[in-house]
Amino acid sequence: MRILVTGGAGFIGSNFIRWALSDHPQLTVVNLDALTYAGNLQNLEGIPAAHHVFMRGDIRRREDVDGAIGDGVDAIVHFAAETHVDRSILAADDFLTTNVLGTQVLIEAARRAGVPRFVHVSTDEVYGSLAPDAPAFTETDPLEPNSPYSASKAASDHLIRAAFHTFQFPAVITRCSNNYGPYQFPEKFVPLFVTNALTGEPCPLYGDGENVRDWLHVEDHARAIWAVLERGQLGEVYNVGGHAEMTNRQVAEHILDLAGAPRSLIRPVADRPGHDRRYAMNPDKLERELGWTPKWNFADGIAATVSWYRTHEDWWRAVKSGAYRDYYERQYGGRLS
Ligand code: NAD
Ligand code: TDX
């Protein structure tokens, strides 16, 4: 089996490739990634080269996508996106071109090549924000995105839906809650707090710290995507969630305790504009129809994650200093802009 993964040098894509190749030794992955600031080839170190073909390219460029599909692939798993909500508030252009137009370029290329299966990796954020006592999101809830990021992801979900409806495009959509785990870019909440805690730096908690997220270990997300890739029903949406709702303050305190850092490092800062109050996912459909359940509980998963950052200081220091960009030059002899 040969699959094309987009965005495989990012956090979830690289974890997915690592997990998929270890669980499916016959698999070959073509990894198309533009290496934006969020893409890091060091995330892919140790992945068997015989089964992993990295291609630097942009999903917005038809020729790059056609080149990656080559003579054909058995499936496409589409992770590539601009993903950081705060960046989308500062400037939304790349969110629209990559998340929306890039997805349409992929749909068209996949249709031309007759790719038989496409998994579109979406997010809980497309549903908007939940009231404190409202039931968790189900797949039939309306899409009410509140940030430029989530609006762009919702738009891409609509393009996938429209392609299925109009052309019987063989796609399945996953919508997952917040992921944590190894190789997450330290602008996101968990790795930012872990690495700051390990170095004794302040940890900026937005607003009152009572916003709620539902956390899932990235390996469980990878397993969910694989289940949907293999057995998901075409045209369907599957929510993925960890049954682990927590306030940001609870997560922050947990991390600081695990890192052996004082809770006084938590610093309240101005809130994110339009900050969604609560996300919670109902993954019953995925559990019932495809037999998926999370393997990690939050306490074990976050402890393992803090340990990972503790033992992979070189990785995150290179990201924080910007030195990770030099790696591409050493490997491929070109410069990253
Ligand atoms: P990330 O930001 O860590 O990685 C994104 C990757 O996409 C990077 O390697 C980047 O170089 C690449 N990329 C960006 N623009 C590209 C383009 N135009 N062409 C080719 N490659 C490009 O993101 P992540 O956290 O790994 O998220 C992956 C996917 O999962 C996204 O679609 C995101 O919306 C979704 N998702 C993320 C979470 C989460 O908690 N992180 C939760 C649910 C869903
Ligand atoms: O410094 C911070 N302080 C803080 O309090 C940061 C970076 C975040 N936060 C808060 C904002 C959120 O309530 O922590 C929560 C998590 O923030 P992020 O890590 O930025 O994630 P979120 O905005 O919830 O979105 C994430 O989950 C869904 C991913 O970044 C998305 O790509 C995914 O779709």
Short mmCIF file of C-alpha atoms and ligand atoms in Angstrom, two decimals:
data_model
loop_
_atom_site.label_atom_id
_atom_site.label_comp_id
_atom_site.label_asym_id
_atom_site.label_seq_id
_atom_site.Cartn_x
_atom_site.Cartn_y
_atom_site.Cartn_z
CA MET A 1 0.00 0.00 0.00
CA ARG A 2 1.26 3.46 -0.94
CA ILE A 3 -0.31 6.54 0.59
CA LEU A 4 0.26 10.25 0.15
CA VAL A 5 0.37 12.22 3.39
CA THR A 6 0.23 16.01 3.21
CA GLY A 7 1.79 18.02 6.03
CA GLY A 8 3.75 15.03 7.31
CA ALA A 9 6.59 17.15 8.70
CA GLY A 10 4.25 18.78 11.21
CA PHE A 11 3.16 17.57 14.62
CA ILE A 12 0.31 15.16 13.91
CA GLY A 13 1.44 14.18 10.40
CA SER A 14 4.88 13.08 11.61
CA ASN A 15 3.40 11.15 14.53
CA PHE A 16 0.91 9.53 12.13
CA ILE A 17 3.69 8.44 9.74
CA ARG A 18 5.82 7.10 12.57
CA TRP A 19 2.92 5.13 14.04
CA ALA A 20 1.56 3.90 10.66
CA LEU A 21 4.95 2.59 9.50
CA SER A 22 5.60 0.82 12.77
CA ASP A 23 2.18 -0.83 12.69
CA HIS A 24 2.16 -1.56 8.92
CA PRO A 25 5.66 -2.51 7.78
CA GLN A 26 4.59 -3.00 4.12
CA LEU A 27 3.32 0.57 3.85
CA THR A 28 5.09 3.28 1.82
CA VAL A 29 4.37 6.92 2.63
CA VAL A 30 4.94 9.80 0.25
CA ASN A 31 5.13 12.91 2.40
CA LEU A 32 4.33 16.22 0.68
CA ASP A 33 5.15 19.17 2.91
CA ALA A 34 6.03 22.79 2.16
CA LEU A 35 8.16 23.08 5.32
CA THR A 36 6.52 26.25 6.55
CA TYR A 37 7.70 27.42 9.98
CA ALA A 38 5.63 24.51 11.43
CA GLY A 39 7.28 21.83 9.31
CA ASN A 40 10.41 20.27 10.73
CA LEU A 41 12.35 17.43 9.13
CA GLN A 42 13.78 16.54 12.52
CA ASN A 43 10.28 15.33 13.41
CA LEU A 44 10.90 12.53 10.91
CA GLU A 45 14.27 11.32 12.16
CA GLY A 46 14.44 7.58 12.66
CA ILE A 47 11.59 6.84 10.25
CA PRO A 48 12.76 4.04 7.89
CA ALA A 49 13.89 5.76 4.67
CA ALA A 50 12.97 2.76 2.51
CA HIS A 51 9.30 3.36 3.34
CA HIS A 52 9.19 7.14 3.48
CA VAL A 53 9.62 9.46 0.51
CA PHE A 54 9.81 13.12 1.47
CA MET A 55 8.87 15.67 -1.20
CA ARG A 56 9.09 19.34 -0.46
CA GLY A 57 6.09 20.95 -2.14
CA ASP A 58 3.06 23.12 -1.67
CA ILE A 59 -0.50 21.80 -1.78
CA ARG A 60 -1.51 25.08 -3.40
CA ARG A 61 0.56 24.20 -6.48
CA ARG A 62 -1.05 21.75 -8.87
CA GLU A 63 2.30 20.56 -10.26
CA ASP A 64 3.60 19.77 -6.76
CA VAL A 65 0.52 17.74 -5.92
CA ASP A 66 0.48 15.93 -9.27
CA GLY A 67 4.17 15.11 -8.80
CA ALA A 68 3.55 13.66 -5.36
CA ILE A 69 0.66 11.50 -6.58
CA GLY A 70 2.90 10.33 -9.44
CA ASP A 71 1.61 7.13 -11.03
CA GLY A 72 -1.00 6.86 -8.31
CA VAL A 73 -1.50 6.21 -4.63
CA ASP A 74 -3.99 4.06 -2.75
CA ALA A 75 -5.08 6.92 -0.50
CA ILE A 76 -4.41 10.50 0.54
CA VAL A 77 -4.38 11.56 4.19
CA HIS A 78 -4.58 15.34 4.28
CA PHE A 79 -3.03 17.07 7.31
CA ALA A 80 -1.33 20.08 5.67
CA ALA A 81 -2.75 23.30 7.07
CA GLU A 82 -2.00 26.50 8.87
CA THR A 83 -3.05 25.52 12.38
CA HIS A 84 -2.36 28.15 15.01
CA VAL A 85 -5.44 30.17 16.02
CA ASP A 86 -3.41 33.13 17.32
CA ARG A 87 -1.59 33.46 14.00
CA SER A 88 -4.90 33.40 12.12
CA ILE A 89 -6.07 36.35 14.21
CA LEU A 90 -2.96 38.32 13.25
CA ALA A 91 -3.06 37.45 9.52
CA ALA A 92 -5.45 35.06 7.80
CA ASP A 93 -4.10 35.00 4.22
CA ASP A 94 -2.11 31.76 4.44
CA PHE A 95 -4.99 30.09 6.29
CA LEU A 96 -7.28 30.79 3.38
CA THR A 97 -4.85 29.89 0.60
CA THR A 98 -3.53 26.69 2.21
CA ASN A 99 -6.53 25.41 4.14
CA VAL A 100 -9.20 26.28 1.59
CA LEU A 101 -7.60 26.60 -1.85
CA GLY A 102 -4.95 23.97 -1.10
CA THR A 103 -7.65 21.48 -0.18
CA GLN A 104 -9.47 22.17 -3.46
CA VAL A 105 -6.23 21.68 -5.42
CA LEU A 106 -5.84 18.30 -3.70
CA ILE A 107 -9.44 17.29 -4.42
CA GLU A 108 -9.00 18.07 -8.10
CA ALA A 109 -5.64 16.31 -8.37
CA ALA A 110 -7.02 13.24 -6.58
CA ARG A 111 -10.00 13.15 -8.91
CA ARG A 112 -7.82 13.43 -12.01
CA ALA A 113 -5.64 10.58 -10.79
CA GLY A 114 -8.59 8.45 -9.63
CA VAL A 115 -7.27 8.15 -6.05
CA PRO A 116 -9.74 5.73 -4.40
CA ARG A 117 -9.73 7.13 -0.85
CA PHE A 118 -9.16 10.50 0.82
CA VAL A 119 -9.12 11.27 4.55
CA HIS A 120 -9.56 14.94 5.37
CA VAL A 121 -8.20 15.73 8.84
CA SER A 122 -10.38 18.43 10.37
CA THR A 123 -10.96 19.75 13.87
CA ASP A 124 -13.48 20.17 16.68
CA GLU A 125 -13.11 23.94 16.28
CA VAL A 126 -15.40 23.97 13.22
CA TYR A 127 -18.39 23.43 15.53
CA GLY A 128 -17.74 26.65 17.47
CA SER A 129 -18.00 27.03 21.23
CA LEU A 130 -20.12 25.06 23.72
CA ALA A 131 -22.03 26.37 26.75
CA PRO A 132 -20.73 24.93 30.06
CA ASP A 133 -23.45 22.30 30.43
CA ALA A 134 -24.22 21.62 26.75
CA PRO A 135 -23.76 18.07 25.45
CA ALA A 136 -20.54 17.34 23.55
CA PHE A 137 -20.46 17.99 19.80
CA THR A 138 -21.86 15.30 17.51
CA GLU A 139 -21.24 14.98 13.78
CA THR A 140 -24.64 16.45 12.90
CA ASP A 141 -24.15 19.68 14.83
CA PRO A 142 -24.03 22.84 12.68
CA LEU A 143 -20.64 24.34 11.81
CA GLU A 144 -20.25 27.66 13.64
CA PRO A 145 -16.54 28.54 13.41
CA ASN A 146 -15.39 31.54 15.41
CA SER A 147 -11.77 32.18 14.35
CA PRO A 148 -10.24 32.73 10.92
CA TYR A 149 -8.47 29.38 11.45
CA SER A 150 -11.64 27.43 12.22
CA ALA A 151 -13.55 29.25 9.47
CA SER A 152 -10.91 28.14 6.96
CA LYS A 153 -11.09 24.55 8.24
CA ALA A 154 -14.90 24.61 8.04
CA ALA A 155 -14.66 25.90 4.46
CA SER A 156 -12.36 22.99 3.59
CA ASP A 157 -14.82 20.54 5.18
CA HIS A 158 -17.55 22.02 2.98
CA LEU A 159 -15.40 21.58 -0.14
CA ILE A 160 -14.91 17.91 0.73
CA ARG A 161 -18.62 17.49 1.37
CA ALA A 162 -19.48 19.20 -1.93
CA ALA A 163 -17.02 17.01 -3.86
CA PHE A 164 -18.58 13.88 -2.37
CA HIS A 165 -22.09 15.07 -3.17
CA THR A 166 -21.35 16.27 -6.69
CA PHE A 167 -18.68 13.85 -7.90
CA GLN A 168 -18.94 10.93 -5.44
CA PHE A 169 -15.43 11.96 -4.38
CA PRO A 170 -14.35 9.11 -2.06
CA ALA A 171 -13.64 11.15 1.06
CA VAL A 172 -14.11 10.77 4.79
CA ILE A 173 -13.70 13.60 7.32
CA THR A 174 -12.30 13.31 10.84
CA ARG A 175 -12.80 16.05 13.45
CA CYS A 176 -10.54 15.72 16.44
CA SER A 177 -10.16 17.53 19.74
CA ASN A 178 -6.91 19.10 21.01
CA ASN A 179 -3.88 16.84 20.57
CA TYR A 180 -0.79 16.67 22.73
CA GLY A 181 2.36 14.56 22.53
CA PRO A 182 5.90 14.51 21.09
CA TYR A 183 7.03 16.89 18.31
CA GLN A 184 4.37 19.56 18.87
CA PHE A 185 5.52 23.03 17.89
CA PRO A 186 6.10 24.97 21.11
CA GLU A 187 3.76 27.81 20.25
CA LYS A 188 0.85 25.56 21.21
CA PHE A 189 -0.35 25.44 24.79
CA VAL A 190 1.03 22.08 26.01
CA PRO A 191 4.58 22.21 24.58
CA LEU A 192 4.88 25.92 25.40
CA PHE A 193 3.98 25.30 29.03
CA VAL A 194 6.11 22.15 29.30
CA THR A 195 9.24 23.75 27.83
CA ASN A 196 8.80 26.98 29.79
CA ALA A 197 8.25 24.98 32.97
CA LEU A 198 11.44 23.00 32.32
CA THR A 199 13.44 26.23 31.94
CA GLY A 200 11.69 28.18 34.71
CA GLU A 201 10.10 30.71 32.35
CA PRO A 202 6.63 32.23 32.81
CA CYS A 203 3.65 30.37 31.35
CA PRO A 204 1.08 32.78 29.83
CA LEU A 205 -2.48 31.70 30.68
CA TYR A 206 -5.08 33.49 28.56
CA GLY A 207 -7.99 35.27 30.27
CA ASP A 208 -9.37 33.60 33.39
CA GLY A 209 -7.86 30.20 32.48
CA GLU A 210 -11.29 28.57 32.67
CA ASN A 211 -11.62 27.77 28.95
CA VAL A 212 -12.19 24.06 28.47
CA ARG A 213 -10.55 21.78 25.93
CA ASP A 214 -10.88 18.02 25.38
CA TRP A 215 -7.40 16.47 25.18
CA LEU A 216 -6.27 13.44 23.18
CA HIS A 217 -2.81 11.89 22.87
CA VAL A 218 -1.59 12.24 19.28
CA GLU A 219 -1.00 8.48 19.00
CA ASP A 220 -4.70 7.86 19.63
CA HIS A 221 -5.50 10.40 16.91
CA ALA A 222 -3.17 8.50 14.54
CA ARG A 223 -4.98 5.25 15.33
CA ALA A 224 -8.35 6.91 14.74
CA ILE A 225 -7.26 8.24 11.36
CA TRP A 226 -6.01 4.80 10.39
CA ALA A 227 -9.33 3.22 11.37
CA VAL A 228 -11.18 5.79 9.27
CA LEU A 229 -8.75 5.31 6.37
CA GLU A 230 -9.35 1.55 6.41
CA ARG A 231 -13.00 1.27 7.36
CA GLY A 232 -14.68 4.67 7.46
CA GLN A 233 -17.79 5.05 5.34
CA LEU A 234 -17.31 7.38 2.39
CA GLY A 235 -19.07 10.74 2.72
CA GLU A 236 -19.20 10.43 6.51
CA VAL A 237 -17.74 12.54 9.32
CA TYR A 238 -16.19 10.95 12.44
CA ASN A 239 -15.58 12.89 15.65
CA VAL A 240 -12.45 11.93 17.59
CA GLY A 241 -12.10 12.80 21.26
CA GLY A 242 -10.44 11.71 24.43
CA HIS A 243 -13.22 12.01 27.04
CA ALA A 244 -10.76 14.32 28.80
CA GLU A 245 -12.32 17.74 29.28
CA MET A 246 -10.26 20.10 31.41
CA THR A 247 -9.84 23.78 32.01
CA ASN A 248 -6.61 25.33 30.78
CA ARG A 249 -5.72 26.12 34.39
CA GLN A 250 -6.07 22.45 35.37
CA VAL A 251 -3.83 21.37 32.49
CA ALA A 252 -1.30 24.09 33.32
CA GLU A 253 -1.10 23.04 36.97
CA HIS A 254 -0.74 19.40 36.01
CA ILE A 255 2.15 20.21 33.67
CA LEU A 256 3.96 22.38 36.19
CA ASP A 257 3.64 19.71 38.87
CA LEU A 258 5.02 17.04 36.52
CA ALA A 259 7.89 19.30 35.48
CA GLY A 260 8.69 20.00 39.13
CA ALA A 261 8.15 23.73 38.58
CA PRO A 262 6.25 26.10 40.89
CA ARG A 263 2.66 26.96 39.95
CA SER A 264 3.63 30.60 40.41
CA LEU A 265 5.09 30.43 36.88
CA ILE A 266 1.50 30.65 35.60
CA ARG A 267 0.95 34.27 34.53
CA PRO A 268 -2.52 35.51 33.60
CA VAL A 269 -2.33 37.48 30.35
CA ALA A 270 -4.84 39.21 28.07
CA ASP A 271 -7.39 36.85 26.57
CA ARG A 272 -7.32 35.65 22.96
CA PRO A 273 -9.86 37.70 20.96
CA GLY A 274 -12.98 35.60 20.31
CA HIS A 275 -11.57 32.83 22.52
CA ASP A 276 -13.86 29.77 22.31
CA ARG A 277 -15.01 28.90 25.82
CA ARG A 278 -15.43 25.17 25.56
CA TYR A 279 -14.90 22.27 23.18
CA ALA A 280 -16.03 18.71 23.89
CA MET A 281 -16.31 15.86 21.43
CA ASN A 282 -18.72 12.95 21.35
CA PRO A 283 -16.77 10.13 19.62
CA ASP A 284 -19.57 7.51 19.96
CA LYS A 285 -19.88 7.00 16.21
CA LEU A 286 -16.18 6.20 15.80
CA GLU A 287 -16.25 3.91 18.82
CA ARG A 288 -19.45 2.14 17.77
CA GLU A 289 -18.88 1.80 14.02
CA LEU A 290 -15.12 1.39 13.80
CA GLY A 291 -14.27 -0.03 17.23
CA TRP A 292 -11.81 2.74 18.09
CA THR A 293 -11.18 3.75 21.69
CA PRO A 294 -8.39 5.89 23.10
CA LYS A 295 -5.54 3.90 24.66
CA TRP A 296 -4.06 6.77 26.65
CA ASN A 297 -5.75 8.38 29.61
CA PHE A 298 -4.80 12.00 30.18
CA ALA A 299 -2.77 11.47 33.37
CA ASP A 300 -0.49 8.86 31.75
CA GLY A 301 -0.37 10.62 28.40
CA ILE A 302 0.64 14.00 29.77
CA ALA A 303 3.22 12.42 32.10
CA ALA A 304 4.76 10.57 29.13
CA THR A 305 4.69 13.80 27.14
CA VAL A 306 6.47 15.82 29.82
CA SER A 307 9.08 13.04 30.01
CA TRP A 308 9.51 13.15 26.24
CA TYR A 309 10.22 16.90 26.25
CA ARG A 310 12.57 16.40 29.18
CA THR A 311 14.61 13.87 27.20
CA HIS A 312 14.37 15.69 23.85
CA GLU A 313 15.73 19.04 24.85
CA ASP A 314 17.84 19.28 21.66
CA TRP A 315 14.68 19.03 19.58
CA TRP A 316 12.74 21.83 21.24
CA ARG A 317 15.73 24.09 21.84
CA ALA A 318 16.47 23.94 18.08
CA VAL A 319 12.85 24.88 17.37
CA LYS A 320 12.79 27.72 19.87
CA SER A 321 16.12 29.15 18.65
CA GLY A 322 15.21 28.75 14.97
CA ALA A 323 18.18 26.43 14.35
CA TYR A 324 15.80 23.70 13.16
CA ARG A 325 15.60 25.54 9.85
CA ASP A 326 19.29 24.75 9.15
CA TYR A 327 18.60 21.03 9.18
CA TYR A 328 17.02 21.20 5.72
CA GLU A 329 20.12 22.88 4.34
CA ARG A 330 22.34 20.16 5.76
CA GLN A 331 20.11 17.36 4.43
CA TYR A 332 19.17 18.75 1.04
CA GLY A 333 21.62 21.55 0.36
CA GLY A 334 18.92 24.22 -0.21
CA ARG A 335 17.77 27.18 1.85
CA LEU A 336 14.40 27.52 3.49
CA SER A 337 13.00 31.02 3.07
P1 NAD B 1 1.24 21.67 12.31
O1 NAD B 1 1.08 23.13 12.19
O2 NAD B 1 2.14 21.09 13.34
O3 NAD B 1 1.77 21.08 10.89
C1 NAD B 1 1.25 21.51 9.66
C2 NAD B 1 2.15 20.96 8.56
O4 NAD B 1 1.59 21.35 7.28
C3 NAD B 1 3.58 21.52 8.61
O5 NAD B 1 4.52 20.50 8.42
C4 NAD B 1 3.62 22.50 7.44
O6 NAD B 1 4.91 22.65 6.85
C5 NAD B 1 2.63 21.87 6.47
N1 NAD B 1 2.04 22.84 5.53
C6 NAD B 1 1.48 24.04 5.83
N2 NAD B 1 1.09 24.66 4.70
C7 NAD B 1 1.38 23.82 3.67
C8 NAD B 1 1.20 23.91 2.27
N3 NAD B 1 0.65 24.97 1.69
N4 NAD B 1 1.61 22.85 1.50
C9 NAD B 1 2.18 21.76 2.08
N5 NAD B 1 2.40 21.65 3.41
C10 NAD B 1 2.00 22.67 4.20
O7 NAD B 1 -0.23 21.08 12.41
P2 NAD B 1 -0.79 19.85 13.25
O8 NAD B 1 -1.08 20.29 14.62
O9 NAD B 1 0.06 18.67 13.00
O10 NAD B 1 -2.20 19.63 12.53
C11 NAD B 1 -2.33 18.79 11.40
C12 NAD B 1 -3.78 18.78 10.94
O11 NAD B 1 -4.61 18.31 12.01
C13 NAD B 1 -4.33 20.15 10.54
O12 NAD B 1 -5.14 19.99 9.40
C14 NAD B 1 -5.14 20.59 11.75
O13 NAD B 1 -6.18 21.45 11.38
C15 NAD B 1 -5.65 19.26 12.26
N6 NAD B 1 -5.95 19.19 13.71
C16 NAD B 1 -5.01 19.57 14.63
C17 NAD B 1 -5.30 19.43 15.99
C18 NAD B 1 -4.29 19.80 17.06
O14 NAD B 1 -4.60 19.73 18.24
N7 NAD B 1 -3.05 20.16 16.72
C19 NAD B 1 -6.53 18.93 16.39
C20 NAD B 1 -7.46 18.56 15.44
C21 NAD B 1 -7.15 18.68 14.09
O1 TDX B 2 0.06 30.65 25.53
C1 TDX B 2 -1.10 30.16 25.52
N1 TDX B 2 -1.90 30.33 26.63
C2 TDX B 2 -3.18 29.85 26.70
O2 TDX B 2 -3.84 30.03 27.72
C3 TDX B 2 -1.62 29.44 24.40
C4 TDX B 2 -0.79 29.24 23.16
C5 TDX B 2 -2.92 28.95 24.49
N2 TDX B 2 -3.67 29.17 25.59
C6 TDX B 2 -5.04 28.62 25.65
C7 TDX B 2 -5.89 28.88 24.42
C8 TDX B 2 -6.75 27.65 24.32
O3 TDX B 2 -7.90 27.78 25.15
O4 TDX B 2 -4.89 27.19 25.69
C9 TDX B 2 -5.88 26.54 24.89
C10 TDX B 2 -5.17 25.73 23.83
O5 TDX B 2 -4.57 26.64 22.92
P1 TDX B 2 -3.81 26.17 21.58
O6 TDX B 2 -2.74 25.21 21.94
O7 TDX B 2 -3.47 27.39 20.80
O8 TDX B 2 -4.95 25.30 20.87
P2 TDX B 2 -6.43 25.65 20.35
O9 TDX B 2 -6.59 27.09 20.08
O10 TDX B 2 -7.40 25.01 21.30
O11 TDX B 2 -6.40 24.85 18.96
C11 TDX B 2 -5.78 23.55 18.86
O12 TDX B 2 -6.71 22.51 18.86
C12 TDX B 2 -7.51 22.35 17.73
C13 TDX B 2 -4.88 23.46 17.63
O13 TDX B 2 -3.93 24.52 17.63
C14 TDX B 2 -5.71 23.48 16.39
O14 TDX B 2 -4.89 23.35 15.23
C15 TDX B 2 -6.70 22.35 16.45
O15 TDX B 2 -7.57 22.38 15.33
#
